[in-house]
Tab-separated table of N, CA and C in Angstrom:
chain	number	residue	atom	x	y	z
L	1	UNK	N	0.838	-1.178	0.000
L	1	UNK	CA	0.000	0.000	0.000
L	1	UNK	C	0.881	1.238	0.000
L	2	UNK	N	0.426	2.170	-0.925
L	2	UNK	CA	0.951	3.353	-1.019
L	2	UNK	C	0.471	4.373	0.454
L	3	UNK	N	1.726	5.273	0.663
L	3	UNK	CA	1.501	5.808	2.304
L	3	UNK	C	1.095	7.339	1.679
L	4	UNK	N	-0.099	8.359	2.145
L	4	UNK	CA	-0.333	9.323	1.432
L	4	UNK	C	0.382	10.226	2.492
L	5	UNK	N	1.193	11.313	1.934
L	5	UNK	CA	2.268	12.436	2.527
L	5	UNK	C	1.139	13.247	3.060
L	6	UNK	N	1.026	14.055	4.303
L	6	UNK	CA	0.395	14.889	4.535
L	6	UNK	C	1.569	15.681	5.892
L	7	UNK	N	0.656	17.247	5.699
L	7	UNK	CA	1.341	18.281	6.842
L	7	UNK	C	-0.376	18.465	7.957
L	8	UNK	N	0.101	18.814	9.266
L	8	UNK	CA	-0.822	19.377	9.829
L	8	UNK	C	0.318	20.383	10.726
L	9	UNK	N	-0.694	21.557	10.657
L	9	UNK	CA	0.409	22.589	11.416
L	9	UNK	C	-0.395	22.841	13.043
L	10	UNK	N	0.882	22.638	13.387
L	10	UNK	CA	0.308	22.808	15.552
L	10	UNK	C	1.236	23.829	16.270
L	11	UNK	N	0.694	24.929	16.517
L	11	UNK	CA	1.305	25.425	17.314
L	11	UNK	C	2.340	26.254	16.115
L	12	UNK	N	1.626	26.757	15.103
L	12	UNK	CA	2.790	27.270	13.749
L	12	UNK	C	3.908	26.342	13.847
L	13	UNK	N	4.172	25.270	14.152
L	13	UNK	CA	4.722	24.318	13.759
L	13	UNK	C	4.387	23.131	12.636
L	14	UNK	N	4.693	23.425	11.580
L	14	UNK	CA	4.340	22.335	10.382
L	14	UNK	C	4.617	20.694	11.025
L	15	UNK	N	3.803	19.724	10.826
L	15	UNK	CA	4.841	18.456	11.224
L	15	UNK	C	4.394	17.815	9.913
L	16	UNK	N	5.406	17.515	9.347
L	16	UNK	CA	4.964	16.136	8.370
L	16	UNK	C	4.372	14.481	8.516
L	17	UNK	N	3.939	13.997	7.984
L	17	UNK	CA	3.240	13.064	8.970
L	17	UNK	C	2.976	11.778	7.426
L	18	UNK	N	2.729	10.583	7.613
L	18	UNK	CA	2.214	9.852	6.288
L	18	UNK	C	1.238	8.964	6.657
L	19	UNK	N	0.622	8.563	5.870
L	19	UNK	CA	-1.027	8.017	6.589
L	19	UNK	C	-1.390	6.969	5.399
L	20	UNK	N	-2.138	5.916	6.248
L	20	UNK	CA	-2.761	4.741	5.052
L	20	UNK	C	-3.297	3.808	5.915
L	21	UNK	N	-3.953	3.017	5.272
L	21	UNK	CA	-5.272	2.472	5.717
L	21	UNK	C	-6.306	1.671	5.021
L	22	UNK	N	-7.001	1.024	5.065
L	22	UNK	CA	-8.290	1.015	4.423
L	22	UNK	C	-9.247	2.420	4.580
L	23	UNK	N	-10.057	2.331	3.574
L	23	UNK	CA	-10.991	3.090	3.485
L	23	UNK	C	-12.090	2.930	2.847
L	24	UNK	N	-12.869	3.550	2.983
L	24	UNK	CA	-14.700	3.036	2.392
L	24	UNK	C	-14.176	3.863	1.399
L	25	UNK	N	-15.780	3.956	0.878
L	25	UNK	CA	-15.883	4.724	-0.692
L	25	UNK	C	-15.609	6.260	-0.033
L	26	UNK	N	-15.320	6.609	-1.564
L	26	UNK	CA	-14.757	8.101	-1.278
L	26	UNK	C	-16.229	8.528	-0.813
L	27	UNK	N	-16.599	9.484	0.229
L	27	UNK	CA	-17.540	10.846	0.258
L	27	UNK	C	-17.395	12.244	0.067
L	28	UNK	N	-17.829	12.394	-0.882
L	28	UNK	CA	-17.229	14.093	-0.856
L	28	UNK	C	-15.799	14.540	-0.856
L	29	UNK	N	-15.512	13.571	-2.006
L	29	UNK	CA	-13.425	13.297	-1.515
L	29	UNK	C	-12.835	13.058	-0.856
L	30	UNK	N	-13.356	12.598	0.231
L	30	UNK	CA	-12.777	12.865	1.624
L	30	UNK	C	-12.619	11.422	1.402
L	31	UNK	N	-11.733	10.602	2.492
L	31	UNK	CA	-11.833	8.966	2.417
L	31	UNK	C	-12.215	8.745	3.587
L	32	UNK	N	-12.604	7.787	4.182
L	32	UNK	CA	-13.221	7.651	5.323
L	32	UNK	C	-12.288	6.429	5.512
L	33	UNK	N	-11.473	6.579	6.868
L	33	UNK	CA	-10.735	5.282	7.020
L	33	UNK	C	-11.178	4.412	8.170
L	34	UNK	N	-10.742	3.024	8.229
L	34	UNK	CA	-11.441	2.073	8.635
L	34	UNK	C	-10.465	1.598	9.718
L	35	UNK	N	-11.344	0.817	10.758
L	35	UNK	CA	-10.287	0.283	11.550
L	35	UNK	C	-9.341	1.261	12.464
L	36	UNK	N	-8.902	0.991	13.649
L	36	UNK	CA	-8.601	1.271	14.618
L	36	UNK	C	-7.495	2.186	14.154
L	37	UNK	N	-7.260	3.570	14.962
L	37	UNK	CA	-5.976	4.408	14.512
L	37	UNK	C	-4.343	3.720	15.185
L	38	UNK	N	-3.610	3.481	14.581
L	38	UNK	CA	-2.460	3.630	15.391
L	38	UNK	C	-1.085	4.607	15.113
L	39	UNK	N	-0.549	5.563	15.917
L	39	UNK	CA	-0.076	6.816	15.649
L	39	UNK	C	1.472	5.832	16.284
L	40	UNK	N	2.654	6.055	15.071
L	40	UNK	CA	3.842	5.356	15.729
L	40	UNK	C	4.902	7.018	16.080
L	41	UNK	N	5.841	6.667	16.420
L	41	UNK	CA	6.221	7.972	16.692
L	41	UNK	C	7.756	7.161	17.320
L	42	UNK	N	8.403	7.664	16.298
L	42	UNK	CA	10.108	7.619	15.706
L	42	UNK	C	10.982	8.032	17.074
L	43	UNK	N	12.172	7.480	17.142
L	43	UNK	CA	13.067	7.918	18.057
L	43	UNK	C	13.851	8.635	17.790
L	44	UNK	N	14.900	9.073	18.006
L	44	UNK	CA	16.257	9.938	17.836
L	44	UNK	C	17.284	9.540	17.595
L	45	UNK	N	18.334	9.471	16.737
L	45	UNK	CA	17.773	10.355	15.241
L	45	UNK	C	17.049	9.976	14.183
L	46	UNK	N	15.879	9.212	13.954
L	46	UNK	CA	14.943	8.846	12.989
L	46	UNK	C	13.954	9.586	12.575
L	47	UNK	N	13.078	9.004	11.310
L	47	UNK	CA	11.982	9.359	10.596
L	47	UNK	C	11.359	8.432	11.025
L	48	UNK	N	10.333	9.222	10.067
L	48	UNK	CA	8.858	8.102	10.150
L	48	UNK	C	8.936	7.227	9.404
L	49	UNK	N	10.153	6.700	8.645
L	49	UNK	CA	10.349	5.854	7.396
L	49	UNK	C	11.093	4.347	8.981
L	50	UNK	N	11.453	5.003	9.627
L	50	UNK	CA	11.928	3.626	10.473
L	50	UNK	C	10.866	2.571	10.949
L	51	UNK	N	9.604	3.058	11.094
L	51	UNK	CA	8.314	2.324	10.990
L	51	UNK	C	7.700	1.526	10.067
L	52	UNK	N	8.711	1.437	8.640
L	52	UNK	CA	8.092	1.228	7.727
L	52	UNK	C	7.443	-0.476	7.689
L	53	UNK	N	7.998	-1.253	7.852
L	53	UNK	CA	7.243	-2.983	8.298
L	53	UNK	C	6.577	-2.301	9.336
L	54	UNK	N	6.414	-1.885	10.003
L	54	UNK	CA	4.730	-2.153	11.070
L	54	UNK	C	4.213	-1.250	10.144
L	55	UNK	N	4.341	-0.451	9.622
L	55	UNK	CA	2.883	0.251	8.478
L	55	UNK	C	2.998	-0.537	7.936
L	56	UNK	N	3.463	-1.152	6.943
L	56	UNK	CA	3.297	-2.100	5.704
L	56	UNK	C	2.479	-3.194	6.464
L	57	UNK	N	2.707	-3.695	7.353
L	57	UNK	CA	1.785	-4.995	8.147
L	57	UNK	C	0.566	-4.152	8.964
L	58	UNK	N	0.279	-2.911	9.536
L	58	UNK	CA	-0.879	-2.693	9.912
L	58	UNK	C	-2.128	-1.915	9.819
L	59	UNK	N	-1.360	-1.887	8.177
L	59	UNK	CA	-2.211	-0.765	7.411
L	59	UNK	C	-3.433	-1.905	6.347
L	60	UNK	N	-3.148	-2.904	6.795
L	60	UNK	CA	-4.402	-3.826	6.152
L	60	UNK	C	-5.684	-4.142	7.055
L	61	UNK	N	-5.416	-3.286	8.328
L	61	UNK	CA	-6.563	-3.699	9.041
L	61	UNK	C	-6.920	-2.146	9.916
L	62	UNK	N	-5.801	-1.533	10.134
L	62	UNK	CA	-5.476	-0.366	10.615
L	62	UNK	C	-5.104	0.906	9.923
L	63	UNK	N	-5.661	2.057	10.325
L	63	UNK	CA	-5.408	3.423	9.723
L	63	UNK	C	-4.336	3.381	10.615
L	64	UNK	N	-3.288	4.262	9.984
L	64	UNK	CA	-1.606	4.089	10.268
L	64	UNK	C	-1.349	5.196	10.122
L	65	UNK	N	-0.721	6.289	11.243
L	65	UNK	CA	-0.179	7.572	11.144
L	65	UNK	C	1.421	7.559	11.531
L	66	UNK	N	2.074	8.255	10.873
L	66	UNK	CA	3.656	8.091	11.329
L	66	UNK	C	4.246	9.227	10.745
L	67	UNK	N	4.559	10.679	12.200
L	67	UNK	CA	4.979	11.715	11.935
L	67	UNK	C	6.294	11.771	12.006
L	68	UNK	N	6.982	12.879	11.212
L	68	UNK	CA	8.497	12.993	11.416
L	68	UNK	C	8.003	14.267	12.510
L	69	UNK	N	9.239	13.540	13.684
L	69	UNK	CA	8.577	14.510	14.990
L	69	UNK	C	9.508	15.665	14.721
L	70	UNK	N	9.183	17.036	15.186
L	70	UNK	CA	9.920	18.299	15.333
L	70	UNK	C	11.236	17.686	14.874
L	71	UNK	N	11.635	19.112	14.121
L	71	UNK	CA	13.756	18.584	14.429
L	71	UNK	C	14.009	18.163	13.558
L	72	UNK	N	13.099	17.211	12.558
L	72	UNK	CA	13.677	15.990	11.996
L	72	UNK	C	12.434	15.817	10.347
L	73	UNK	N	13.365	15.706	9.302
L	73	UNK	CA	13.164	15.116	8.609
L	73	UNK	C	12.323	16.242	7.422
L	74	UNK	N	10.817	16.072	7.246
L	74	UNK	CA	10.348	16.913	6.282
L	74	UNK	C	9.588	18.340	7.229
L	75	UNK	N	9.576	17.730	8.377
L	75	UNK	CA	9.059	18.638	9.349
L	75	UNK	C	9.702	19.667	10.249
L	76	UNK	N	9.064	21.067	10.285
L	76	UNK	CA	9.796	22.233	11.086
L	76	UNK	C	10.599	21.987	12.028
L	77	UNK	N	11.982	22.650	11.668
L	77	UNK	CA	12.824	22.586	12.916
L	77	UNK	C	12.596	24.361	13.750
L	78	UNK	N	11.889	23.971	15.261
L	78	UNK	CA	11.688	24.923	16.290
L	78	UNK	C	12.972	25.353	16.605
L	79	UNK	N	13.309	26.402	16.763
L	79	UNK	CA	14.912	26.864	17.170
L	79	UNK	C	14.764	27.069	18.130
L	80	UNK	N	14.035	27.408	19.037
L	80	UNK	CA	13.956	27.365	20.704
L	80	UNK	C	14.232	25.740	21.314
L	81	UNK	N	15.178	26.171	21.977
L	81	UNK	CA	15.358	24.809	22.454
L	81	UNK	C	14.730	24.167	23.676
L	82	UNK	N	13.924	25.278	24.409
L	82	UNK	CA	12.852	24.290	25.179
L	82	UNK	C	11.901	23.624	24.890
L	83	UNK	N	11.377	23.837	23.194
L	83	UNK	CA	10.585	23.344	22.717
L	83	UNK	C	10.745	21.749	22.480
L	84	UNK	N	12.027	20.869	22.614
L	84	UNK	CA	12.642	19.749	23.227
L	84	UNK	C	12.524	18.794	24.092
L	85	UNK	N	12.153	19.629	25.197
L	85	UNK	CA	12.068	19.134	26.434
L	85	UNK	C	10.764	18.171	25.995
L	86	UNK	N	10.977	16.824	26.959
L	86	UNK	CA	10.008	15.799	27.123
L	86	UNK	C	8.480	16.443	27.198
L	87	UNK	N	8.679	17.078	28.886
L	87	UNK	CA	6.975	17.415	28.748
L	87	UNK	C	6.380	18.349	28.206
L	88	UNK	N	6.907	19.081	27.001
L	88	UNK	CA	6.868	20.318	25.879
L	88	UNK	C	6.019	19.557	24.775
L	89	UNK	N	6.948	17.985	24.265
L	89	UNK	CA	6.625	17.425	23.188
L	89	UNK	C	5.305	16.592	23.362
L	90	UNK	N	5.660	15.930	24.765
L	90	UNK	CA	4.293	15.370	25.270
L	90	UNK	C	2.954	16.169	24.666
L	91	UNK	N	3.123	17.703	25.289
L	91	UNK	CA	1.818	18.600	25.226
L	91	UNK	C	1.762	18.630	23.363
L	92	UNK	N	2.614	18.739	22.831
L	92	UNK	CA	2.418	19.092	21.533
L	92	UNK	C	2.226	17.880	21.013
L	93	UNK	N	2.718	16.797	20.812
L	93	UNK	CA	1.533	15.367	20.155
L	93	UNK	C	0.763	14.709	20.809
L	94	UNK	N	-0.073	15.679	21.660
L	94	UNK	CA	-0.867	15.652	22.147
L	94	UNK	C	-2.564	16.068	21.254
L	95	UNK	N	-1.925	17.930	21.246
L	95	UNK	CA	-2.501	18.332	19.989
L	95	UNK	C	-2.430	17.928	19.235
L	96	UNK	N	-1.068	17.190	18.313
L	96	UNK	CA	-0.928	16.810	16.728
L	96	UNK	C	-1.963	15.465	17.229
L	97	UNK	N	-2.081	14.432	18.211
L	97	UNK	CA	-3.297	13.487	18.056
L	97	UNK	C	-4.742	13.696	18.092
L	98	UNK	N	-4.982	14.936	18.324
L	98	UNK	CA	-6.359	15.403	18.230
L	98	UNK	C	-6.480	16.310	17.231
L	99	UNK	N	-5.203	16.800	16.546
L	99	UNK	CA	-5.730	17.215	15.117
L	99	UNK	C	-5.838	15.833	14.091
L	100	UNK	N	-5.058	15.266	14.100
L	100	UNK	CA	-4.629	13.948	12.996
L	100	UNK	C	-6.202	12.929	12.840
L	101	UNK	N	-6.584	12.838	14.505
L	101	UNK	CA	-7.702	11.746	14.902
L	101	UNK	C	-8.798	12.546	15.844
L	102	UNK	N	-9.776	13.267	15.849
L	102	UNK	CA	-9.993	14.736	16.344
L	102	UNK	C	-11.444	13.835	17.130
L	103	UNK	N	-11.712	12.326	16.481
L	103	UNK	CA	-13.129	11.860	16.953
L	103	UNK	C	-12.451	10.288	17.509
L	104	UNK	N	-11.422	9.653	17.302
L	104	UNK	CA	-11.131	8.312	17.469
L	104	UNK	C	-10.333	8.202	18.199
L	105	UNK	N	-10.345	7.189	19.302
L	105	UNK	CA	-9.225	6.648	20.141
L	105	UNK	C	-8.072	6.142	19.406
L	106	UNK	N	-6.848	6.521	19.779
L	106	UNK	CA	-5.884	6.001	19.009
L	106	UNK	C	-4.503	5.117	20.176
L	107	UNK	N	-4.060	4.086	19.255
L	107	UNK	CA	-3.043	3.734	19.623
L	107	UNK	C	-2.090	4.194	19.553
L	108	UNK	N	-1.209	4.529	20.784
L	108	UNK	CA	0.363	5.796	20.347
L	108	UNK	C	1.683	4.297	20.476
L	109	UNK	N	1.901	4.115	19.676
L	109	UNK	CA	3.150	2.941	19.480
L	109	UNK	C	4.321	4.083	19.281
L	110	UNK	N	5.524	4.095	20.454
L	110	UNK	CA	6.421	4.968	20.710
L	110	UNK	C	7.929	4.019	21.402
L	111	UNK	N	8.931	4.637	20.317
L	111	UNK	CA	10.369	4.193	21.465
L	111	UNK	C	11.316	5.289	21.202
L	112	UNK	N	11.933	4.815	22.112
L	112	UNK	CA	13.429	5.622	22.182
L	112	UNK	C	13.129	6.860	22.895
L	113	UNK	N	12.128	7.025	23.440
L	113	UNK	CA	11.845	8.660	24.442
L	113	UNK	C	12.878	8.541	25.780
L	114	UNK	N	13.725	8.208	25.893
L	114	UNK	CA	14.497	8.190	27.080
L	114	UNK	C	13.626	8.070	28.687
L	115	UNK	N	14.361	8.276	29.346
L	115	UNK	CA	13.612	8.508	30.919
L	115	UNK	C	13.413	10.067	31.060
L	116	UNK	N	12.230	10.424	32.234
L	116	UNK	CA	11.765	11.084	32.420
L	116	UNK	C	12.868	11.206	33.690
């Protein structure tokens, strides 16, 4: 399955992000995707391309989101450097999961965040 490129901007922060899934018939262009969300989210120094076998395997049953986080990759680098900090990023894909999935519970599949 082809992964469709998309931006959502949070906080005037662009993040790049890629998405796929099943989906019903188009409505109104829009696709309506099927099956449970799961949002993976890359470690340091990676993309969202390091996810690529678990999208390829859970995008046949699962809508599949996988952002390049701040810093990194196709997405805005913040030059403030508190914008870094653990419980900064927490709050901000926080928002990016309620813009991305704004009505659905989602699964957050995450490594490499160090200790708190």
């Amino acid at each position: 399955m082809e992964f469709e490129s998309k931006y959502a901007l949070i906080d005037n922060v662009n993040i790049h992000y890629v998405s796929g899934g099943p989906t019903s018939a188009e409505t109104n262009s829009a696709k309506n995707t099927l099956g449970p969300t799961f949002i993976f989210l890359h470690g340091f120094p990676e993309y969202w391309q390091t996810w690529q076998a678990q999208l390829d395997y859970f995008c046949r049953d699962h809508h599949v989101i996988a952002p390049d986080l701040p810093g990194y990759n196709l997405s805005d680098k913040p030059e403030d450097i508190a914008f870094y900090q653990v419980p900064n990023l927490i709050e901000f894909f926080a928002k990016f999961i309620q813009t991305v999935s704004p009505t659905k519970k989602v699964y957050l599949v995450a490594h490499d965040w160090g200790e708190q």
